PDB file of C-alpha atoms in Angstrom:
ATOM      1  CA  MET A 241       0.008   0.044  -0.047  1.00 37.00           C
ATOM      2  CA  ASN A 242       1.553   3.390  -0.958  1.00 41.00           C
ATOM      3  CA  GLN A 243       1.534   6.469   1.131  1.00 39.00           C
ATOM      4  CA  THR A 244      -1.386   8.034  -0.585  1.00 41.00           C
ATOM      5  CA  GLN A 245      -3.472   5.092  -0.012  1.00 41.00           C
ATOM      6  CA  THR A 246      -2.355   4.790   3.652  1.00 37.00           C
ATOM      7  CA  SER A 247      -3.213   8.412   4.544  1.00 43.00           C
ATOM      8  CA  GLY A 248      -6.480   8.550   2.608  1.00 45.00           C
ATOM      9  CA  LEU A 249      -5.388  11.750   1.044  1.00 48.00           C
ATOM     10  CA  ALA A 250      -5.318  12.468  -2.847  1.00 56.00           C
ATOM     11  CA  ALA A 251      -1.918  12.890  -4.337  1.00 69.00           C
ATOM     12  CA  PRO A 252      -0.826  16.420  -4.995  1.00 78.00           C
ATOM     13  CA  ALA A 253      -1.038  17.684  -8.675  1.00 92.00           C
ATOM     14  CA  ARG A 254       1.705  16.465 -10.916  1.00 96.00           C
ATOM     15  CA  LEU A 255       2.867  18.898 -13.636  1.00 98.00           C
ATOM     16  CA  GLY A 256       4.054  17.685 -16.958  1.00 98.00           C
ATOM     17  CA  VAL A 257       6.533  20.247 -18.518  1.00 98.00           C
ATOM     18  CA  VAL A 258       7.475  19.895 -22.259  1.00 97.00           C
ATOM     19  CA  GLY A 259      11.125  20.948 -22.108  1.00 95.00           C
ATOM     20  CA  GLY A 260      13.987  21.474 -24.353  1.00 88.00           C
ATOM     21  CA  VAL A 261      12.753  24.313 -26.517  1.00 87.00           C
ATOM     22  CA  GLY A 262      15.028  25.890 -25.362  1.00 84.00           C
ATOM     23  CA  PRO A 263      17.085  24.293 -22.629  1.00 90.00           C
ATOM     24  CA  ILE A 264      18.123  27.482 -20.833  1.00 91.00           C
ATOM     25  CA  ALA A 265      14.364  28.588 -20.679  1.00 92.00           C
ATOM     26  CA  THR A 266      13.266  25.212 -19.529  1.00 94.00           C
ATOM     27  CA  SER A 267      15.936  25.222 -16.611  1.00 95.00           C
ATOM     28  CA  ASP A 268      14.955  28.881 -15.796  1.00 95.00           C
ATOM     29  CA  PHE A 269      11.274  27.998 -15.588  1.00 96.00           C
ATOM     30  CA  TYR A 270      11.763  24.790 -13.370  1.00 97.00           C
ATOM     31  CA  LEU A 271      14.179  26.815 -10.900  1.00 97.00           C
ATOM     32  CA  ARG A 272      11.808  29.650 -10.654  1.00 97.00           C
ATOM     33  CA  LEU A 273       8.780  27.292 -10.360  1.00 97.00           C
ATOM     34  CA  VAL A 274      10.479  25.485  -7.444  1.00 97.00           C
ATOM     35  CA  ALA A 275      11.260  28.972  -5.607  1.00 97.00           C
ATOM     36  CA  SER A 276       7.834  30.083  -5.996  1.00 96.00           C
ATOM     37  CA  HIS A 277       6.341  26.810  -4.661  1.00 96.00           C
ATOM     38  CA  GLN A 278       8.786  26.690  -1.752  1.00 96.00           C
ATOM     39  CA  GLN A 279       8.129  30.282  -0.879  1.00 95.00           C
ATOM     40  CA  ALA A 280       4.395  29.713  -0.710  1.00 94.00           C
ATOM     41  CA  THR A 281       4.583  26.356   1.028  1.00 93.00           C
ATOM     42  CA  GLY A 282       7.267  26.789   3.578  1.00 94.00           C
ATOM     43  CA  GLY A 283       9.800  24.604   1.719  1.00 95.00           C
ATOM     44  CA  ALA A 284       7.835  21.980  -0.303  1.00 94.00           C
ATOM     45  CA  TYR A 285       9.043  20.981  -3.581  1.00 95.00           C
ATOM     46  CA  PRO A 286       6.407  20.831  -6.634  1.00 96.00           C
ATOM     47  CA  ASP A 287       5.791  17.511  -8.347  1.00 96.00           C
ATOM     48  CA  VAL A 288       7.003  18.037 -11.680  1.00 97.00           C
ATOM     49  CA  VAL A 289       7.851  15.793 -14.768  1.00 97.00           C
ATOM     50  CA  THR A 290      10.004  17.198 -17.403  1.00 97.00           C
ATOM     51  CA  HIS A 291      10.194  15.559 -20.870  1.00 97.00           C
ATOM     52  CA  SER A 292      12.978  17.232 -23.034  1.00 96.00           C
ATOM     53  CA  LEU A 293      12.201  17.059 -26.761  1.00 95.00           C
ATOM     54  CA  PRO A 294      14.918  15.638 -28.698  1.00 94.00           C
ATOM     55  CA  LEU A 295      14.691  18.498 -31.185  1.00 90.00           C
ATOM     56  CA  PRO A 296      16.963  18.473 -34.260  1.00 91.00           C
ATOM     57  CA  ALA A 297      18.655  21.731 -34.735  1.00 90.00           C
ATOM     58  CA  GLU A 298      17.413  22.044 -38.252  1.00 93.00           C
ATOM     59  CA  LEU A 299      13.852  21.778 -36.997  1.00 93.00           C
ATOM     60  CA  GLU A 300      14.406  24.307 -34.328  1.00 89.00           C
ATOM     61  CA  ARG A 301      15.512  26.852 -36.784  1.00 89.00           C
ATOM     62  CA  ALA A 302      12.761  26.315 -39.130  1.00 91.00           C
ATOM     63  CA  PHE A 303      10.345  27.280 -36.670  1.00 90.00           C
ATOM     64  CA  ILE A 304      12.307  30.258 -35.434  1.00 87.00           C
ATOM     65  CA  ALA A 305      12.426  31.635 -39.027  1.00 87.00           C
ATOM     66  CA  GLY A 306       8.935  30.822 -39.897  1.00 89.00           C
ATOM     67  CA  THR A 307       9.947  28.381 -42.590  1.00 92.00           C
ATOM     68  CA  ALA A 308       8.641  25.336 -41.180  1.00 93.00           C
ATOM     69  CA  GLY A 309       6.862  23.157 -43.940  1.00 95.00           C
ATOM     70  CA  PRO A 310       4.585  20.151 -43.705  1.00 95.00           C
ATOM     71  CA  ARG A 311       7.413  17.949 -42.952  1.00 96.00           C
ATOM     72  CA  HIS A 312       8.564  19.940 -39.962  1.00 95.00           C
ATOM     73  CA  ARG A 313       4.882  20.328 -38.729  1.00 95.00           C
ATOM     74  CA  ALA A 314       4.750  16.620 -38.823  1.00 97.00           C
ATOM     75  CA  GLU A 315       7.764  16.111 -37.107  1.00 96.00           C
ATOM     76  CA  ILE A 316       7.027  18.443 -34.161  1.00 96.00           C
ATOM     77  CA  THR A 317       3.592  16.990 -33.870  1.00 97.00           C
ATOM     78  CA  ALA A 318       4.932  13.452 -33.341  1.00 97.00           C
ATOM     79  CA  LEU A 319       7.407  14.842 -30.725  1.00 97.00           C
ATOM     80  CA  LEU A 320       4.854  16.613 -28.791  1.00 97.00           C
ATOM     81  CA  ARG A 321       2.546  13.578 -28.908  1.00 97.00           C
ATOM     82  CA  ASP A 322       5.229  11.433 -27.576  1.00 97.00           C
ATOM     83  CA  ALA A 323       5.701  13.960 -24.796  1.00 97.00           C
ATOM     84  CA  LEU A 324       2.081  13.852 -23.731  1.00 98.00           C
ATOM     85  CA  ASP A 325       2.234   9.930 -23.776  1.00 98.00           C
ATOM     86  CA  VAL A 326       5.201  10.142 -21.258  1.00 97.00           C
ATOM     87  CA  PHE A 327       3.232  12.562 -18.954  1.00 97.00           C
ATOM     88  CA  GLU A 328       0.178  10.283 -18.908  1.00 97.00           C
ATOM     89  CA  ARG A 329       2.242   7.175 -18.195  1.00 97.00           C
ATOM     90  CA  ALA A 330       3.899   9.271 -15.389  1.00 97.00           C
ATOM     91  CA  GLY A 331       0.610  10.193 -13.802  1.00 96.00           C
ATOM     92  CA  ALA A 332       0.635  13.948 -14.554  1.00 97.00           C
ATOM     93  CA  ASP A 333      -2.699  15.774 -14.288  1.00 96.00           C
ATOM     94  CA  ARG A 334      -1.803  18.971 -15.908  1.00 97.00           C
ATOM     95  CA  VAL A 335       0.717  19.977 -18.568  1.00 97.00           C
ATOM     96  CA  THR A 336       2.472  22.997 -19.724  1.00 97.00           C
ATOM     97  CA  LEU A 337       4.787  24.120 -22.586  1.00 96.00           C
ATOM     98  CA  PRO A 338       7.125  27.139 -21.964  1.00 95.00           C
ATOM     99  CA  CYS A 339       7.499  27.976 -25.682  1.00 94.00           C
ATOM    100  CA  ASN A 340       5.439  30.393 -27.562  1.00 94.00           C
ATOM    101  CA  THR A 341       6.298  29.054 -31.058  1.00 91.00           C
ATOM    102  CA  LEU A 342       4.978  25.464 -30.345  1.00 93.00           C
ATOM    103  CA  HIS A 343       2.108  26.753 -28.276  1.00 92.00           C
ATOM    104  CA  SER A 344      -0.830  26.508 -30.826  1.00 90.00           C
ATOM    105  CA  TYR A 345      -0.063  22.676 -31.294  1.00 93.00           C
ATOM    106  CA  LEU A 346      -0.969  21.523 -27.776  1.00 93.00           C
ATOM    107  CA  PRO A 347      -4.786  22.209 -27.563  1.00 92.00           C
ATOM    108  CA  ASP A 348      -5.572  19.869 -30.558  1.00 95.00           C
ATOM    109  CA  LEU A 349      -3.128  17.218 -29.051  1.00 97.00           C
ATOM    110  CA  LEU A 350      -4.766  17.380 -25.795  1.00 97.00           C
ATOM    111  CA  ARG A 351      -8.179  16.414 -26.885  1.00 95.00           C
ATOM    112  CA  GLY A 352      -9.353  13.124 -25.547  1.00 94.00           C
ATOM    113  CA  ARG A 353      -6.601  13.133 -22.902  1.00 95.00           C
ATOM    114  CA  SER A 354      -7.086  13.661 -19.054  1.00 93.00           C
ATOM    115  CA  LEU A 355      -4.466  16.415 -18.843  1.00 96.00           C
ATOM    116  CA  GLN A 356      -5.326  20.031 -17.842  1.00 95.00           C
ATOM    117  CA  TRP A 357      -3.843  22.734 -19.984  1.00 96.00           C
ATOM    118  CA  ILE A 358      -1.971  25.491 -18.356  1.00 96.00           C
ATOM    119  CA  ASP A 359      -1.921  28.127 -20.959  1.00 95.00           C
ATOM    120  CA  MET A 360       0.984  30.532 -21.136  1.00 96.00           C
ATOM    121  CA  VAL A 361      -0.637  32.933 -23.871  1.00 95.00           C
ATOM    122  CA  GLY A 362      -3.538  33.505 -21.571  1.00 95.00           C
ATOM    123  CA  ALA A 363      -1.384  34.171 -18.667  1.00 96.00           C
ATOM    124  CA  VAL A 364       0.337  36.878 -20.603  1.00 97.00           C
ATOM    125  CA  HIS A 365      -3.001  38.308 -21.735  1.00 95.00           C
ATOM    126  CA  ARG A 366      -4.159  38.499 -18.151  1.00 95.00           C
ATOM    127  CA  SER A 367      -0.972  40.180 -17.170  1.00 96.00           C
ATOM    128  CA  ILE A 368      -1.172  42.888 -19.815  1.00 96.00           C
ATOM    129  CA  ALA A 369      -4.812  43.558 -18.723  1.00 94.00           C
ATOM    130  CA  ALA A 370      -3.872  43.627 -15.044  1.00 95.00           C
ATOM    131  CA  ARG A 371      -1.166  46.345 -15.757  1.00 96.00           C
ATOM    132  CA  GLY A 372      -3.424  48.442 -17.968  1.00 96.00           C
ATOM    133  CA  TYR A 373      -1.122  48.548 -20.981  1.00 97.00           C
ATOM    134  CA  GLY A 374      -2.530  49.719 -24.400  1.00 97.00           C
ATOM    135  CA  ARG A 375      -0.097  49.423 -26.973  1.00 97.00           C
ATOM    136  CA  VAL A 376       2.612  46.562 -26.813  1.00 97.00           C
ATOM    137  CA  LEU A 377       5.469  45.337 -29.101  1.00 97.00           C
ATOM    138  CA  LEU A 378       5.506  41.596 -29.439  1.00 97.00           C
ATOM    139  CA  LEU A 379       9.068  40.108 -29.556  1.00 96.00           C
ATOM    140  CA  GLY A 380       9.060  36.498 -30.700  1.00 95.00           C
ATOM    141  CA  THR A 381       9.996  34.219 -33.540  1.00 92.00           C
ATOM    142  CA  THR A 382       8.593  34.610 -37.024  1.00 91.00           C
ATOM    143  CA  SER A 383       6.298  31.685 -36.484  1.00 90.00           C
ATOM    144  CA  THR A 384       4.721  33.190 -33.195  1.00 93.00           C
ATOM    145  CA  VAL A 385       4.342  36.631 -34.914  1.00 92.00           C
ATOM    146  CA  ARG A 386       2.598  35.078 -37.895  1.00 89.00           C
ATOM    147  CA  SER A 387       0.432  32.651 -35.827  1.00 88.00           C
ATOM    148  CA  GLY A 388      -1.888  35.228 -34.415  1.00 88.00           C
ATOM    149  CA  LEU A 389      -1.692  33.881 -30.924  1.00 91.00           C
ATOM    150  CA  TYR A 390      -1.383  37.273 -29.585  1.00 94.00           C
ATOM    151  CA  ARG A 391      -4.382  39.188 -30.909  1.00 91.00           C
ATOM    152  CA  ASP A 392      -5.528  42.803 -30.554  1.00 93.00           C
ATOM    153  CA  GLY A 393      -8.554  43.180 -28.076  1.00 90.00           C
ATOM    154  CA  ASN A 394      -9.827  44.358 -24.733  1.00 88.00           C
ATOM    155  CA  GLY A 395      -8.092  47.797 -25.363  1.00 93.00           C
ATOM    156  CA  VAL A 396      -4.723  46.097 -26.143  1.00 95.00           C
ATOM    157  CA  GLU A 397      -2.878  46.646 -29.499  1.00 96.00           C
ATOM    158  CA  PHE A 398      -0.154  44.240 -30.332  1.00 96.00           C
ATOM    159  CA  ALA A 399       2.472  45.951 -32.577  1.00 96.00           C
ATOM    160  CA  VAL A 400       4.835  43.625 -34.551  1.00 95.00           C
ATOM    161  CA  PRO A 401       8.211  44.286 -35.828  1.00 94.00           C
ATOM    162  CA  GLY A 402       8.647  45.204 -39.551  1.00 93.00           C
ATOM    163  CA  PRO A 403      10.671  42.754 -41.922  1.00 93.00           C
ATOM    164  CA  ASP A 404      14.017  44.262 -41.033  1.00 93.00           C
ATOM    165  CA  ALA A 405      13.338  44.464 -37.358  1.00 94.00           C
ATOM    166  CA  GLN A 406      11.939  40.764 -37.244  1.00 94.00           C
ATOM    167  CA  ARG A 407      15.253  39.605 -38.633  1.00 93.00           C
ATOM    168  CA  GLU A 408      16.977  41.294 -35.828  1.00 94.00           C
ATOM    169  CA  VAL A 409      14.505  39.546 -33.447  1.00 94.00           C
ATOM    170  CA  GLU A 410      15.310  36.259 -34.951  1.00 93.00           C
ATOM    171  CA  GLN A 411      18.954  37.012 -34.467  1.00 93.00           C
ATOM    172  CA  LEU A 412      18.203  38.027 -30.747  1.00 94.00           C
ATOM    173  CA  VAL A 413      16.412  34.679 -30.151  1.00 93.00           C
ATOM    174  CA  LEU A 414      19.473  32.663 -31.520  1.00 91.00           C
ATOM    175  CA  ALA A 415      21.801  34.768 -29.271  1.00 93.00           C
ATOM    176  CA  CYS A 416      19.606  33.876 -26.196  1.00 92.00           C
ATOM    177  CA  LEU A 417      19.660  30.372 -27.191  1.00 87.00           C
ATOM    178  CA  ASP A 418      23.466  30.379 -27.111  1.00 89.00           C
ATOM    179  CA  GLY A 419      23.435  32.346 -23.827  1.00 89.00           C
ATOM    180  CA  ASP A 420      25.559  35.142 -25.304  1.00 91.00           C
ATOM    181  CA  LEU A 421      24.134  38.522 -25.792  1.00 92.00           C
ATOM    182  CA  ARG A 422      27.514  40.412 -26.600  1.00 92.00           C
ATOM    183  CA  GLU A 423      26.321  41.268 -29.880  1.00 93.00           C
ATOM    184  CA  PHE A 424      23.243  43.095 -28.501  1.00 93.00           C
ATOM    185  CA  PRO A 425      24.471  45.994 -26.741  1.00 92.00           C
ATOM    186  CA  PRO A 426      21.713  48.408 -25.102  1.00 91.00           C
ATOM    187  CA  ALA A 427      21.736  50.819 -28.265  1.00 92.00           C
ATOM    188  CA  ARG A 428      20.870  48.006 -30.530  1.00 91.00           C
ATOM    189  CA  LEU A 429      17.930  46.707 -28.347  1.00 91.00           C
ATOM    190  CA  ARG A 430      16.704  50.516 -28.057  1.00 91.00           C
ATOM    191  CA  ARG A 431      16.744  51.020 -31.790  1.00 90.00           C
ATOM    192  CA  LEU A 432      14.647  47.928 -32.059  1.00 88.00           C
ATOM    193  CA  ILE A 433      12.014  49.241 -29.893  1.00 89.00           C
ATOM    194  CA  LEU A 434      12.135  52.699 -31.388  1.00 90.00           C
ATOM    195  CA  SER A 435      11.344  51.230 -34.643  1.00 89.00           C
ATOM    196  CA  ALA A 436       7.867  50.356 -33.472  1.00 92.00           C
ATOM    197  CA  GLY A 437       6.705  53.784 -32.491  1.00 92.00           C
ATOM    198  CA  PRO A 438       5.157  54.769 -29.069  1.00 95.00           C
ATOM    199  CA  LEU A 439       4.698  51.915 -26.876  1.00 96.00           C
ATOM    200  CA  ASP A 440       3.505  50.960 -23.130  1.00 97.00           C
ATOM    201  CA  ALA A 441       5.431  47.796 -22.835  1.00 96.00           C
ATOM    202  CA  VAL A 442       7.423  45.064 -24.582  1.00 96.00           C
ATOM    203  CA  VAL A 443       6.223  41.574 -24.475  1.00 97.00           C
ATOM    204  CA  LEU A 444       8.850  38.790 -24.562  1.00 97.00           C
ATOM    205  CA  GLY A 445       6.802  36.605 -26.594  1.00 96.00           C
ATOM    206  CA  CYS A 446       9.580  33.910 -26.848  1.00 95.00           C
ATOM    207  CA  THR A 447      10.612  32.121 -23.518  1.00 95.00           C
ATOM    208  CA  ASP A 448      14.172  32.183 -24.796  1.00 93.00           C
ATOM    209  CA  LEU A 449      14.244  35.903 -24.339  1.00 94.00           C
ATOM    210  CA  HIS A 450      13.698  35.593 -20.672  1.00 93.00           C
ATOM    211  CA  LEU A 451      17.308  36.599 -20.420  1.00 92.00           C
ATOM    212  CA  LEU A 452      16.088  40.234 -21.073  1.00 94.00           C
ATOM    213  CA  ARG A 453      13.335  40.262 -18.587  1.00 93.00           C
ATOM    214  CA  ASP A 454      15.048  42.466 -16.221  1.00 92.00           C
ATOM    215  CA  SER A 455      16.398  44.658 -18.943  1.00 88.00           C
ATOM    216  CA  ALA A 456      15.958  48.454 -18.684  1.00 89.00           C
ATOM    217  CA  ASP A 457      17.551  48.799 -22.168  1.00 89.00           C
ATOM    218  CA  PHE A 458      14.256  48.758 -23.856  1.00 90.00           C
ATOM    219  CA  GLY A 459      13.130  52.057 -22.200  1.00 90.00           C
ATOM    220  CA  VAL A 460       9.529  50.633 -21.445  1.00 93.00           C
ATOM    221  CA  PRO A 461       8.300  47.924 -18.988  1.00 95.00           C
ATOM    222  CA  VAL A 462       8.891  44.279 -19.945  1.00 96.00           C
ATOM    223  CA  VAL A 463       6.218  41.593 -19.892  1.00 97.00           C
ATOM    224  CA  ASP A 464       8.007  38.195 -19.761  1.00 97.00           C
ATOM    225  CA  SER A 465       5.873  35.351 -21.101  1.00 97.00           C
ATOM    226  CA  LEU A 466       8.077  32.814 -19.058  1.00 97.00           C
ATOM    227  CA  SER A 467       7.410  34.642 -15.856  1.00 96.00           C
ATOM    228  CA  CYS A 468       3.766  34.719 -16.617  1.00 97.00           C
ATOM    229  CA  LEU A 469       3.730  30.841 -17.027  1.00 97.00           C
ATOM    230  CA  VAL A 470       5.577  30.420 -13.772  1.00 97.00           C
ATOM    231  CA  ASP A 471       3.120  32.365 -11.955  1.00 97.00           C
ATOM    232  CA  ALA A 472       0.062  30.473 -13.679  1.00 97.00           C
ATOM    233  CA  CYS A 473       1.703  27.061 -12.824  1.00 97.00           C
ATOM    234  CA  SER A 474       2.470  28.072  -9.208  1.00 96.00           C
ATOM    235  CA  GLN A 475      -1.074  29.270  -8.615  1.00 95.00           C
ATOM    236  CA  SER A 476      -2.348  26.074 -10.281  1.00 95.00           C
ATOM    237  CA  LEU A 477      -0.238  23.648  -8.206  1.00 95.00           C
ATOM    238  CA  LEU A 478      -0.968  25.784  -5.024  1.00 93.00           C
ATOM    239  CA  ALA A 479      -4.834  25.515  -5.434  1.00 89.00           C
ATOM    240  CA  SER A 480      -4.743  21.766  -5.970  1.00 80.00           C
ATOM    241  CA  ARG A 481      -2.558  21.429  -2.852  1.00 70.00           C
ATOM    242  CA  GLN A 482      -5.178  23.392  -0.794  1.00 67.00           C
ATOM    243  CA  ASP A 483      -7.861  21.135  -2.418  1.00 57.00           C
ATOM    244  CA  THR A 484      -6.176  18.035  -1.135  1.00 52.00           C
ATOM    245  CA  THR A 485      -5.004  19.291   2.424  1.00 48.00           C
ATOM    246  CA  PRO A 486      -6.988  18.042   5.296  1.00 46.00           C
ATOM    247  CA  ALA A 487      -8.837  20.275   7.508  1.00 38.00           C
ATOM    248  CA  THR A 488      -6.544  19.652  10.611  1.00 35.00           C
ATOM    249  CA  ALA A 489      -3.514  20.891   8.464  1.00 35.00           C
ATOM    250  CA  LEU A 490      -5.316  24.094   7.428  1.00 34.00           C
ATOM    251  CA  THR A 491      -6.638  25.069  10.926  1.00 30.00           C
ATOM    252  CA  GLY A 492      -4.242  23.125  13.167  1.00 33.00           C
ATOM    253  CA  ALA A 493      -4.213  19.882  15.056  1.00 30.00           C
ATOM    254  CA  VAL A 494      -7.386  18.818  16.842  1.00 28.00           C
ATOM    255  CA  ARG A 495      -6.587  19.117  20.618  1.00 25.00           C
TER     256      ARG A 495
END
């Protein structure tokens, strides 16, 4: 008899994380999720299963540049389907993907599965609305910018870079993947922002750009999609923990 059966309590939520796109962002997501969970629970670790996609470099670059064709889409669909199979076998009950570029694939692949989707794009929209921003610049891969994931509405306008600026963003994403931003000094980042006209904020719509979340070089506030996802996952796991915590743990032992 396992511990859950012995205690009569439901197990805490188990989160499946599709990782590896890219690895630095996945590591940062996990470390920050652990820190958030420990702070909220007095030191407990979250129950997390991470599956790192064995992503070929050619496939990754095709999605960054927006050149992915039917073959690339079939390959990524198969990899994501395998990841969801891993999570179900591991007993996960919710799943998330810290990658904007591949975000649109998950809802269809989750149909018919008993996995709750923690939606990063929705979390970003909620963060923008809470801060009252009106016009924001979306920085992401070409695939993300073209996907329409981030749409105008509810008083928010998403500006997108022009063709030359978008090529700059692609190079910025690749630099973040390598963890080397020496080719992007503050002046280069500021020119990228100024090309979009008046802005209230910049949205880092690629999780690899999280390296810039604390940057003041943009000259406007930053909304980091990875940070928004950490908050959403932390809230989901904490809510499930409260749902399964016995009354004596919430109110103190019965005397």
